[in-house]
Coordinates of C-alpha atoms and ligand atoms in Angstrom, one line a residue:
X189 CA -1.9 -5.6 -11.2
X190 CA -1.2 -2.7 -8.8
X191 CA -3.0 0.5 -9.9
X192 CA -3.6 4.1 -8.9
X193 CA -7.2 4.7 -8.2
X194 CA -8.5 8.3 -8.3
X195 CA -10.9 8.8 -5.4
X196 CA -13.7 11.4 -5.4
X197 CA -12.7 14.9 -4.7
X198 CA -15.4 17.3 -3.6
X199 CA -13.9 20.7 -4.1
X200 CA -15.1 23.4 -1.8
X201 CA -13.9 26.9 -0.8
X202 CA -14.2 25.7 2.8
X203 CA -11.6 22.9 2.1
X204 CA -11.7 19.8 -0.1
X205 CA -13.1 16.5 0.9
X206 CA -12.4 13.0 -0.4
X207 CA -13.8 9.6 0.7
X208 CA -13.8 6.0 -0.1
X209 CA -16.1 3.1 0.4
X210 CA -15.2 -0.6 0.6
X211 CA -16.3 -2.6 -2.5
X212 CA -17.1 0.7 -4.2
X213 CA -13.6 2.4 -4.7
X214 CA -11.5 -0.5 -3.4
X215 CA -12.1 -4.1 -4.2
X216 CA -12.0 -5.7 -0.8
X217 CA -13.5 -5.4 2.7
X218 CA -11.4 -3.4 5.1
X219 CA -10.3 -5.4 8.1
X220 CA -7.6 -3.1 9.4
X221 CA -6.2 0.4 9.0
X222 CA -2.8 1.6 10.0
X223 CA -0.8 4.7 9.3
X224 CA 2.9 5.6 9.0
X225 CA 4.1 9.0 10.2
X226 CA 7.1 10.9 11.7
X227 CA 9.3 9.1 9.1
X228 CA 12.8 10.5 9.4
X229 CA 14.4 11.7 6.1
X230 CA 15.8 8.9 4.0
X231 CA 14.1 6.0 5.8
X232 CA 12.5 3.1 4.0
X233 CA 9.3 1.3 5.2
X234 CA 7.9 -2.0 3.9
X235 CA 10.5 -4.1 2.1
X236 CA 8.5 -7.3 2.3
X237 CA 5.6 -9.1 0.6
X238 CA 2.2 -10.4 1.8
X239 CA 0.9 -13.8 0.8
X240 CA -2.8 -12.9 1.4
X241 CA -3.1 -9.3 2.3
X242 CA -4.4 -6.8 -0.3
X243 CA -3.9 -3.2 0.5
X244 CA -4.8 0.3 -0.5
X245 CA -2.3 3.1 0.3
X246 CA -3.0 6.8 0.4
X247 CA -0.7 9.7 1.0
X248 CA -3.1 11.6 3.2
X249 CA -0.5 14.3 3.6
X250 CA 2.8 15.0 1.8
X251 CA 4.2 12.5 -0.6
X252 CA 6.2 9.3 -0.9
X253 CA 7.0 6.6 -3.5
X254 CA 5.8 3.0 -3.4
X255 CA 7.9 0.4 -5.3
X256 CA 5.9 -2.7 -6.2
X257 CA 7.8 -5.7 -7.4
X258 CA 6.4 -9.0 -8.8
X259 CA 9.8 -10.8 -8.6
X260 CA 10.5 -9.8 -12.2
X261 CA 9.2 -6.2 -12.8
X262 CA 9.5 -3.3 -10.5
X263 CA 7.0 -0.4 -10.8
X264 CA 7.3 2.9 -8.9
X265 CA 4.1 4.8 -8.0
X266 CA 4.4 8.3 -6.6
X267 CA 1.7 9.2 -4.2
X268 CA 1.4 12.9 -3.8
X269 CA -2.3 13.8 -3.7
X270 CA -4.8 13.1 -0.9
X271 CA -7.3 11.7 -3.5
X272 CA -4.9 9.1 -5.1
X273 CA -4.8 5.7 -3.7
X274 CA -2.6 2.7 -4.7
X275 CA -4.3 -0.7 -4.8
X276 CA -1.8 -3.5 -4.3
X277 CA -3.1 -7.1 -4.9
X278 CA -1.8 -10.0 -2.9
X279 CA 1.6 -11.6 -3.4
X280 CA 3.7 -8.6 -4.3
X281 CA 6.9 -7.2 -2.8
X282 CA 6.6 -3.6 -1.8
X283 CA 8.7 -0.9 -0.3
X284 CA 7.9 2.8 0.5
X285 CA 10.5 5.5 0.4
X286 CA 11.2 9.2 -0.5
X287 CA 8.9 10.3 2.3
X288 CA 8.5 14.1 2.4
X289 CA 8.6 15.9 5.7
X290 CA 5.4 15.5 7.7
X291 CA 4.0 12.9 5.2
X292 CA 1.2 10.7 6.4
X293 CA 0.6 7.3 4.8
X294 CA -2.6 5.4 5.6
X295 CA -2.9 1.8 4.7
X296 CA -6.2 0.0 4.4
X297 CA -5.8 -3.8 4.6
X298 CA -7.9 -6.7 3.7
X299 CA -6.6 -8.8 6.7
X300 CA -6.0 -8.5 10.4
X301 CA -2.4 -8.3 11.3
X302 CA -0.8 -11.7 10.9
X303 CA 3.0 -12.1 11.0
X304 CA 2.7 -15.4 9.2
X305 CA 1.4 -13.6 6.1
X306 CA 4.7 -11.7 5.6
X307 CA 7.6 -12.8 3.4
X308 CA 10.7 -10.8 4.6
X309 CA 13.3 -12.5 2.5
X310 CA 13.6 -11.4 -1.1
X311 CA 15.0 -14.7 -2.4
X312 CA 12.2 -16.6 -0.7
X313 CA 9.7 -14.2 -2.2
X314 CA 11.1 -14.9 -5.7
X315 CA 10.9 -18.7 -5.1
X316 CA 7.3 -18.2 -3.7
X317 CA 6.3 -16.4 -6.9
X318 CA 7.9 -19.0 -9.1
X319 CA 6.1 -21.8 -7.1
X320 CA 2.8 -20.1 -7.5
X321 CA 3.2 -19.7 -11.3
X322 CA 3.5 -23.4 -11.9
Ligands
TYD165 P1 5.9 -3.8 9.6 O1 4.7 -4.2 8.8 O2 7.1 -4.7 9.5 O3 6.3 -2.3 9.1 P2 6.9 -1.8 7.7 O4 7.0 -3.0 6.9 O5 6.0 -0.8 7.2 O6 8.3 -1.3 7.9 O7 5.5 -3.5 11.1 C1 6.3 -3.0 12.0 C2 6.0 -3.5 13.4 O8 4.6 -3.1 13.7 C3 6.0 -5.0 13.5 O9 6.6 -5.3 14.8 C4 4.6 -5.4 13.6 C5 3.9 -4.2 14.1 N1 2.5 -4.1 13.5 C6 1.4 -4.5 14.2 O10 1.5 -4.9 15.3 N2 0.1 -4.3 13.6 C7 0.0 -3.9 12.3 O11 -1.1 -3.8 11.8 C8 1.2 -3.5 11.6 C9 1.1 -3.0 10.2 C10 2.4 -3.7 12.2

């Protein structure tokens, strides 16, 4: 199940600090990190599924919504704090939208980039989910 994980927040008059450690706050080893920024108003990112990749998404700055879909149910998670992260297990369709101005999304991934891990077609994704349930 996708879930919001609250990361440590060390409050300090000099500025707050948050951190995460693999296997401690997120349940996988980090193979890759990428970030999404300079998103023009109204744009949508994501809009695909991963067969193997697990990921953890943080709105380091600003805010955006992540819609996670298992082929039947859609859940929307609003990321709007630098110390919230969204864990997304493998095999789910996800899309990111409602990016605020100057928002910065960081994505920690359990895999190296592999185009073959993507499912870009929603109908194929639904079939893939049904196939895996049998
Ligand atoms: P993509 O994952 O399709 O972006 P999004 O789903 O967020 O809209 O990636 C966009 C492009 O960037 C695509 O051509 C592949 C490339 N890319 C990499 O080369 N390495 C990476 O780690 C990622 C995430 C993307």
